[in-house]
PDB file of C-alpha atoms in Angstrom:
ATOM      1  CA  MET A   1      -0.223  -0.076   0.117  1.00  0.00           C
ATOM      2  CA  THR A   2       1.653   3.518  -0.897  1.00  0.00           C
ATOM      3  CA  THR A   3       0.032   6.697   0.629  1.00  0.00           C
ATOM      4  CA  GLU A   4       0.719   9.680  -1.079  1.00  0.00           C
ATOM      5  CA  PRO A   5       2.192  12.641   0.185  1.00  0.00           C
ATOM      6  CA  VAL A   6       0.416  15.484   2.227  1.00  0.00           C
ATOM      7  CA  ARG A   7      -0.950  18.109  -0.485  1.00  0.00           C
ATOM      8  CA  GLU A   8       1.222  21.449   0.156  1.00  0.00           C
ATOM      9  CA  GLU A   9      -1.918  23.604   0.580  1.00  0.00           C
ATOM     10  CA  TRP A  10      -3.403  20.963   3.294  1.00  0.00           C
ATOM     11  CA  LEU A  11      -0.493  21.861   5.558  1.00  0.00           C
ATOM     12  CA  GLN A  12      -0.014  25.269   4.330  1.00  0.00           C
ATOM     13  CA  ALA A  13      -4.187  24.758   6.752  1.00  0.00           C
ATOM     14  CA  ALA A  14      -2.574  22.856   9.166  1.00  0.00           C
ATOM     15  CA  ARG A  15       0.422  25.047  10.153  1.00  0.00           C
ATOM     16  CA  THR A  16      -1.909  27.853  10.474  1.00  0.00           C
ATOM     17  CA  THR A  17      -4.179  25.922  12.413  1.00  0.00           C
ATOM     18  CA  ALA A  18      -1.834  25.354  14.490  1.00  0.00           C
ATOM     19  CA  ASP A  19       0.028  28.630  14.651  1.00  0.00           C
ATOM     20  CA  TYR A  20      -3.601  29.973  15.479  1.00  0.00           C
ATOM     21  CA  ILE A  21      -4.160  27.570  18.466  1.00  0.00           C
ATOM     22  CA  GLU A  22      -0.668  28.051  20.348  1.00  0.00           C
ATOM     23  CA  GLY A  23      -0.868  31.869  19.961  1.00  0.00           C
ATOM     24  CA  LEU A  24      -4.213  31.653  21.274  1.00  0.00           C
ATOM     25  CA  TRP A  25      -3.955  28.362  23.644  1.00  0.00           C
ATOM     26  CA  ARG A  26      -4.492  30.374  27.319  1.00  0.00           C
ATOM     27  CA  PHE A  27      -6.952  32.457  26.224  1.00  0.00           C
ATOM     28  CA  PRO A  28     -10.469  31.699  27.524  1.00  0.00           C
ATOM     29  CA  CYS A  29     -13.252  30.736  25.229  1.00  0.00           C
ATOM     30  CA  TYR A  30     -16.998  28.997  24.684  1.00  0.00           C
ATOM     31  CA  ASP A  31     -16.195  25.218  25.609  1.00  0.00           C
ATOM     32  CA  CYS A  32     -16.791  21.950  23.966  1.00  0.00           C
ATOM     33  CA  TRP A  33     -21.242  22.579  25.028  1.00  0.00           C
ATOM     34  CA  GLU A  34     -20.732  26.243  23.437  1.00  0.00           C
ATOM     35  CA  GLU A  35     -21.111  27.674  27.033  1.00  0.00           C
ATOM     36  CA  PHE A  36     -19.300  29.545  30.112  1.00  0.00           C
ATOM     37  CA  GLY A  37     -17.179  31.772  26.743  1.00  0.00           C
ATOM     38  CA  LYS A  38     -15.323  33.215  29.885  1.00  0.00           C
ATOM     39  CA  GLU A  39     -13.780  30.564  31.082  1.00  0.00           C
ATOM     40  CA  ILE A  40     -10.698  27.866  30.427  1.00  0.00           C
ATOM     41  CA  HIS A  41     -12.150  24.818  30.275  1.00  0.00           C
ATOM     42  CA  PRO A  42      -9.473  21.758  30.473  1.00  0.00           C
ATOM     43  CA  HIS A  43     -11.308  19.735  27.816  1.00  0.00           C
ATOM     44  CA  THR A  44     -10.265  22.069  24.945  1.00  0.00           C
ATOM     45  CA  LEU A  45      -6.383  22.408  25.887  1.00  0.00           C
ATOM     46  CA  ALA A  46      -6.288  18.617  25.638  1.00  0.00           C
ATOM     47  CA  THR A  47      -7.757  18.858  22.306  1.00  0.00           C
ATOM     48  CA  ILE A  48      -4.995  21.591  21.487  1.00  0.00           C
ATOM     49  CA  TYR A  49      -2.871  19.481  22.881  1.00  0.00           C
ATOM     50  CA  GLY A  50      -3.564  16.646  21.028  1.00  0.00           C
ATOM     51  CA  GLY A  51      -3.916  18.490  17.749  1.00  0.00           C
ATOM     52  CA  LEU A  52      -0.473  19.918  18.289  1.00  0.00           C
ATOM     53  CA  ASN A  53       0.791  16.613  19.009  1.00  0.00           C
ATOM     54  CA  ALA A  54      -0.829  14.872  15.977  1.00  0.00           C
ATOM     55  CA  TYR A  55       0.517  18.411  13.596  1.00  0.00           C
ATOM     56  CA  GLY A  56       3.900  17.567  15.210  1.00  0.00           C
ATOM     57  CA  GLU A  57       4.344  13.770  14.014  1.00  0.00           C
ATOM     58  CA  LEU A  58       2.547  14.421  10.472  1.00  0.00           C
ATOM     59  CA  THR A  59       5.097  17.561   9.709  1.00  0.00           C
ATOM     60  CA  GLY A  60       8.217  16.675  12.251  1.00  0.00           C
ATOM     61  CA  ASP A  61       7.342  20.435  12.942  1.00  0.00           C
ATOM     62  CA  LEU A  62       7.110  20.061  16.646  1.00  0.00           C
ATOM     63  CA  ARG A  63       6.145  22.973  19.231  1.00  0.00           C
ATOM     64  CA  GLY A  64       7.374  20.654  22.300  1.00  0.00           C
ATOM     65  CA  GLN A  65       7.236  24.012  24.521  1.00  0.00           C
ATOM     66  CA  THR A  66       4.175  24.568  24.442  1.00  0.00           C
ATOM     67  CA  LEU A  67       2.981  20.961  24.850  1.00  0.00           C
ATOM     68  CA  GLY A  68       4.971  20.888  27.710  1.00  0.00           C
ATOM     69  CA  ASP A  69       3.303  24.229  28.900  1.00  0.00           C
ATOM     70  CA  ILE A  70      -0.185  23.006  28.507  1.00  0.00           C
ATOM     71  CA  LEU A  71       0.533  19.665  30.549  1.00  0.00           C
ATOM     72  CA  GLU A  72       2.531  22.093  33.189  1.00  0.00           C
ATOM     73  CA  PHE A  73      -0.840  24.648  33.614  1.00  0.00           C
ATOM     74  CA  LEU A  74      -3.222  22.259  33.547  1.00  0.00           C
ATOM     75  CA  GLN A  75      -1.591  20.170  36.501  1.00  0.00           C
ATOM     76  CA  SER A  76      -0.879  23.314  38.574  1.00  0.00           C
ATOM     77  CA  HIS A  77      -4.273  24.953  37.713  1.00  0.00           C
ATOM     78  CA  GLY A  78      -6.774  22.440  36.579  1.00  0.00           C
ATOM     79  CA  GLN A  79      -7.309  19.520  39.389  1.00  0.00           C
ATOM     80  CA  ALA A  80     -10.060  19.757  42.444  1.00  0.00           C
ATOM     81  CA  ASP A  81      -9.411  17.734  44.799  1.00  0.00           C
ATOM     82  CA  GLY A  82      -7.664  14.817  44.116  1.00  0.00           C
ATOM     83  CA  HIS A  83      -9.408  15.101  39.867  1.00  0.00           C
ATOM     84  CA  TRP A  84      -9.303  17.431  36.773  1.00  0.00           C
ATOM     85  CA  GLN A  85     -11.864  19.879  36.959  1.00  0.00           C
ATOM     86  CA  LYS A  86     -15.110  21.242  34.752  1.00  0.00           C
ATOM     87  CA  PHE A  87     -13.085  24.104  34.460  1.00  0.00           C
ATOM     88  CA  ILE A  88     -10.216  26.483  35.678  1.00  0.00           C
ATOM     89  CA  GLY A  89     -11.879  27.391  39.024  1.00  0.00           C
ATOM     90  CA  ASN A  90     -14.771  25.196  39.140  1.00  0.00           C
ATOM     91  CA  SER A  91     -14.537  22.011  41.144  1.00  0.00           C
ATOM     92  CA  GLN A  92     -17.529  19.615  39.226  1.00  0.00           C
ATOM     93  CA  VAL A  93     -16.161  17.426  36.674  1.00  0.00           C
ATOM     94  CA  ASP A  94     -17.993  17.270  33.452  1.00  0.00           C
ATOM     95  CA  THR A  95     -17.590  13.780  31.266  1.00  0.00           C
ATOM     96  CA  SER A  96     -15.907  15.477  28.546  1.00  0.00           C
ATOM     97  CA  LEU A  97     -12.812  15.720  30.944  1.00  0.00           C
ATOM     98  CA  LEU A  98     -12.280  12.405  29.433  1.00  0.00           C
ATOM     99  CA  ALA A  99     -11.100  13.450  26.175  1.00  0.00           C
ATOM    100  CA  LEU A 100      -7.750  14.599  28.570  1.00  0.00           C
ATOM    101  CA  SER A 101      -6.686  10.682  28.329  1.00  0.00           C
ATOM    102  CA  THR A 102      -9.221   9.841  25.655  1.00  0.00           C
ATOM    103  CA  PRO A 103      -8.648  10.048  22.835  1.00  0.00           C
ATOM    104  CA  TYR A 104      -5.826  12.958  23.273  1.00  0.00           C
ATOM    105  CA  ARG A 105      -3.012  11.503  25.462  1.00  0.00           C
ATOM    106  CA  LEU A 106      -2.473  14.667  27.510  1.00  0.00           C
ATOM    107  CA  VAL A 107      -2.421  11.696  30.437  1.00  0.00           C
ATOM    108  CA  GLN A 108      -2.720   7.910  30.240  1.00  0.00           C
ATOM    109  CA  PRO A 109      -5.829   6.440  30.766  1.00  0.00           C
ATOM    110  CA  HIS A 110      -4.695   4.800  34.358  1.00  0.00           C
ATOM    111  CA  GLU A 111      -2.944   7.865  35.209  1.00  0.00           C
ATOM    112  CA  PRO A 112      -4.100   8.040  38.835  1.00  0.00           C
ATOM    113  CA  VAL A 113      -5.741  11.821  38.850  1.00  0.00           C
ATOM    114  CA  MET A 114      -8.051  10.510  35.510  1.00  0.00           C
ATOM    115  CA  ARG A 115      -8.703   7.381  36.905  1.00  0.00           C
ATOM    116  CA  ARG A 116     -10.137   9.120  40.097  1.00  0.00           C
ATOM    117  CA  THR A 117     -11.602  12.011  37.481  1.00  0.00           C
ATOM    118  CA  ALA A 118     -13.839   9.016  35.358  1.00  0.00           C
ATOM    119  CA  GLU A 119     -14.634   7.581  38.487  1.00  0.00           C
ATOM    120  CA  LYS A 120     -16.274  10.384  40.003  1.00  0.00           C
ATOM    121  CA  ILE A 121     -18.084  11.063  37.086  1.00  0.00           C
ATOM    122  CA  GLU A 122     -19.273   7.777  37.169  1.00  0.00           C
ATOM    123  CA  ALA A 123     -20.620   8.801  40.638  1.00  0.00           C
ATOM    124  CA  ASP A 124     -22.350  11.661  39.902  1.00  0.00           C
ATOM    125  CA  LEU A 125     -22.951  11.897  35.952  1.00  0.00           C
ATOM    126  CA  ALA A 126     -23.749   8.457  35.294  1.00  0.00           C
ATOM    127  CA  PRO A 127     -26.999   6.548  36.824  1.00  0.00           C
ATOM    128  CA  ALA A 128     -27.583   4.643  33.266  1.00  0.00           C
ATOM    129  CA  GLY A 129     -26.527   6.784  30.469  1.00  0.00           C
ATOM    130  CA  VAL A 130     -24.088   9.579  31.318  1.00  0.00           C
ATOM    131  CA  LYS A 131     -24.488  13.384  31.793  1.00  0.00           C
ATOM    132  CA  ARG A 132     -22.565  16.622  31.077  1.00  0.00           C
ATOM    133  CA  TYR A 133     -22.990  18.016  34.187  1.00  0.00           C
ATOM    134  CA  ALA A 134     -24.696  17.808  37.722  1.00  0.00           C
ATOM    135  CA  THR A 135     -25.426  21.772  37.002  1.00  0.00           C
ATOM    136  CA  ASP A 136     -26.532  20.843  33.493  1.00  0.00           C
ATOM    137  CA  THR A 137     -30.351  22.243  32.387  1.00  0.00           C
ATOM    138  CA  TYR A 138     -30.091  22.102  28.756  1.00  0.00           C
ATOM    139  CA  TYR A 139     -33.194  20.219  28.276  1.00  0.00           C
ATOM    140  CA  GLY A 140     -33.314  19.210  31.418  1.00  0.00           C
ATOM    141  CA  GLY A 141     -30.023  17.805  31.847  1.00  0.00           C
ATOM    142  CA  GLY A 142     -30.102  14.189  30.864  1.00  0.00           C
ATOM    143  CA  GLN A 143     -28.267  11.717  29.666  1.00  0.00           C
ATOM    144  CA  TRP A 144     -26.725  11.600  26.977  1.00  0.00           C
ATOM    145  CA  ILE A 145     -25.982   9.185  24.653  1.00  0.00           C
ATOM    146  CA  LEU A 146     -22.664   9.975  22.841  1.00  0.00           C
ATOM    147  CA  LEU A 147     -20.994  10.283  26.811  1.00  0.00           C
ATOM    148  CA  ALA A 148     -22.329   7.215  27.370  1.00  0.00           C
ATOM    149  CA  ALA A 149     -20.430   5.647  24.872  1.00  0.00           C
ATOM    150  CA  TRP A 150     -17.472   7.910  25.686  1.00  0.00           C
ATOM    151  CA  LEU A 151     -17.427   6.865  29.115  1.00  0.00           C
ATOM    152  CA  GLY A 152     -17.157   3.128  27.483  1.00  0.00           C
ATOM    153  CA  TRP A 153     -14.551   3.911  25.429  1.00  0.00           C
ATOM    154  CA  TYR A 154     -12.490   5.316  28.026  1.00  0.00           C
ATOM    155  CA  TRP A 155     -13.604   1.773  30.547  1.00  0.00           C
ATOM    156  CA  TRP A 156     -12.896  -0.349  28.067  1.00  0.00           C
ATOM    157  CA  GLU A 157      -9.659   1.221  27.876  1.00  0.00           C
ATOM    158  CA  VAL A 158      -8.386   0.692  31.222  1.00  0.00           C
ATOM    159  CA  GLY A 159      -9.200  -2.793  31.444  1.00  0.00           C
ATOM    160  CA  GLU A 160     -13.296  -2.717  32.617  1.00  0.00           C
ATOM    161  CA  LYS A 161     -15.161  -3.989  30.338  1.00  0.00           C
ATOM    162  CA  GLU A 162     -18.189  -4.763  31.755  1.00  0.00           C
ATOM    163  CA  LYS A 163     -18.477  -1.576  32.378  1.00  0.00           C
ATOM    164  CA  ALA A 164     -18.033  -0.732  29.073  1.00  0.00           C
ATOM    165  CA  MET A 165     -20.453  -3.673  27.810  1.00  0.00           C
ATOM    166  CA  GLN A 166     -23.553  -2.198  29.781  1.00  0.00           C
ATOM    167  CA  LEU A 167     -23.204   1.512  28.147  1.00  0.00           C
ATOM    168  CA  ARG A 168     -22.980  -0.013  24.509  1.00  0.00           C
ATOM    169  CA  CYS A 169     -26.027  -1.838  25.834  1.00  0.00           C
ATOM    170  CA  TRP A 170     -28.191   1.265  27.502  1.00  0.00           C
ATOM    171  CA  ILE A 171     -27.342   3.074  24.227  1.00  0.00           C
ATOM    172  CA  GLU A 172     -28.207   0.006  21.981  1.00  0.00           C
ATOM    173  CA  ALA A 173     -31.366   0.338  24.024  1.00  0.00           C
ATOM    174  CA  GLN A 174     -32.325   3.782  23.822  1.00  0.00           C
ATOM    175  CA  ALA A 175     -32.628   3.490  19.512  1.00  0.00           C
ATOM    176  CA  ASP A 176     -35.993   4.169  18.059  1.00  0.00           C
ATOM    177  CA  GLU A 177     -37.416   1.484  15.711  1.00  0.00           C
ATOM    178  CA  ARG A 178     -35.479   3.470  12.435  1.00  0.00           C
ATOM    179  CA  GLY A 179     -32.290   2.665  14.124  1.00  0.00           C
ATOM    180  CA  TRP A 180     -31.478   6.637  15.127  1.00  0.00           C
ATOM    181  CA  LEU A 181     -30.255   7.519  18.855  1.00  0.00           C
ATOM    182  CA  PRO A 182     -31.183  11.022  20.065  1.00  0.00           C
ATOM    183  CA  GLU A 183     -28.928  13.177  21.406  1.00  0.00           C
ATOM    184  CA  GLN A 184     -30.007  12.431  25.088  1.00  0.00           C
ATOM    185  CA  VAL A 185     -32.256  10.844  26.602  1.00  0.00           C
ATOM    186  CA  ALA A 186     -34.977  12.825  30.269  1.00  0.00           C
ATOM    187  CA  VAL A 187     -35.213  10.756  32.243  1.00  0.00           C
ATOM    188  CA  GLY A 188     -33.493  11.327  36.125  1.00  0.00           C
ATOM    189  CA  VAL A 189     -33.124  14.840  34.857  1.00  0.00           C
ATOM    190  CA  ASN A 190     -31.369  17.461  36.823  1.00  0.00           C
ATOM    191  CA  ASP A 191     -34.033  19.734  36.397  1.00  0.00           C
ATOM    192  CA  GLU A 192     -37.402  18.531  35.392  1.00  0.00           C
ATOM    193  CA  SER A 193     -38.571  22.222  35.074  1.00  0.00           C
ATOM    194  CA  MET A 194     -36.072  22.909  32.544  1.00  0.00           C
ATOM    195  CA  VAL A 195     -37.191  20.029  29.957  1.00  0.00           C
ATOM    196  CA  THR A 196     -40.541  22.049  28.207  1.00  0.00           C
ATOM    197  CA  PRO A 197     -38.729  25.148  28.022  1.00  0.00           C
ATOM    198  CA  TRP A 198     -36.339  23.195  25.859  1.00  0.00           C
ATOM    199  CA  VAL A 199     -38.992  21.661  24.083  1.00  0.00           C
ATOM    200  CA  ALA A 200     -41.248  24.647  23.748  1.00  0.00           C
ATOM    201  CA  LYS A 201     -38.258  26.890  22.129  1.00  0.00           C
ATOM    202  CA  TRP A 202     -36.392  24.261  19.512  1.00  0.00           C
ATOM    203  CA  GLY A 203     -38.714  20.826  19.286  1.00  0.00           C
ATOM    204  CA  ASP A 204     -38.169  17.268  21.223  1.00  0.00           C
ATOM    205  CA  SER A 205     -33.996  16.234  21.567  1.00  0.00           C
ATOM    206  CA  ALA A 206     -32.184  15.592  18.070  1.00  0.00           C
ATOM    207  CA  THR A 207     -32.737  12.858  16.558  1.00  0.00           C
ATOM    208  CA  PRO A 208     -30.962  10.804  14.702  1.00  0.00           C
ATOM    209  CA  LEU A 209     -27.380  13.005  15.825  1.00  0.00           C
ATOM    210  CA  LEU A 210     -24.877  12.364  14.292  1.00  0.00           C
ATOM    211  CA  TRP A 211     -22.496  12.865  16.712  1.00  0.00           C
ATOM    212  CA  SER A 212     -24.638   9.618  18.892  1.00  0.00           C
ATOM    213  CA  HIS A 213     -24.169   7.342  15.936  1.00  0.00           C
ATOM    214  CA  ALA A 214     -20.603   8.348  15.646  1.00  0.00           C
ATOM    215  CA  GLU A 215     -19.284   8.063  19.244  1.00  0.00           C
ATOM    216  CA  TYR A 216     -21.375   4.615  19.346  1.00  0.00           C
ATOM    217  CA  LEU A 217     -19.679   3.298  15.747  1.00  0.00           C
ATOM    218  CA  ILE A 218     -16.264   4.962  18.027  1.00  0.00           C
ATOM    219  CA  LEU A 219     -16.914   2.593  20.827  1.00  0.00           C
ATOM    220  CA  THR A 220     -17.652  -0.899  18.836  1.00  0.00           C
ATOM    221  CA  LYS A 221     -15.381  -0.237  16.712  1.00  0.00           C
ATOM    222  CA  PHE A 222     -12.614  -0.196  19.756  1.00  0.00           C
ATOM    223  CA  MET A 223     -14.175  -2.786  21.355  1.00  0.00           C
ATOM    224  CA  ASN A 224     -13.685  -5.163  18.464  1.00  0.00           C
ATOM    225  CA  ASP A 225     -10.534  -4.303  17.706  1.00  0.00           C
ATOM    226  CA  GLU A 226      -9.328  -4.187  21.211  1.00  0.00           C
ATOM    227  CA  GLY A 227     -11.356  -7.464  21.735  1.00  0.00           C
TER     228      GLY A 227
END
């Protein structure tokens, strides 16, 4: 199998992107849920870390100083009570924190702080599926398909295969007769009074949601490949 070289215009686009995120990583921005725009989020920094690392592997243009600075910043400011925190100054966990190890490898999955973070996510946010964070009120703050797959992916990586299989079974049980998966399931929500206002504004929770299907496929492929 031969691999064609990456086209120069693509490399230029990648270089421009790397320069941009390297220059701005210290600044507040919205998180992956399009919320809390005045904060600094460990998940966002993990995506930047993963992106710069992948760019360096592709091009040889290593940004080692920046990667080290991001890791040092998070180790100094991104933890609370022995786990990673939702954003700097907020000690909640957010399930998107899984990205620090899975898949962006800012830390390894078995690393103690990462493991405690996953265990707190499970304890605080995973009654069956998985919620975003404890004070979430978007559509009441229900249980997200993609987050159940994401947590299952993490558990499989650290050898907790039964937990991963239980989450996959829960996801499959949420599919409708067409096999479509929604964004979230409004069962055991954080704030029941906030379900109706969101439904009135936008309609029922999005179905099908591409991200839900994509994360389910990632989980299933990973379990098959690493089984």
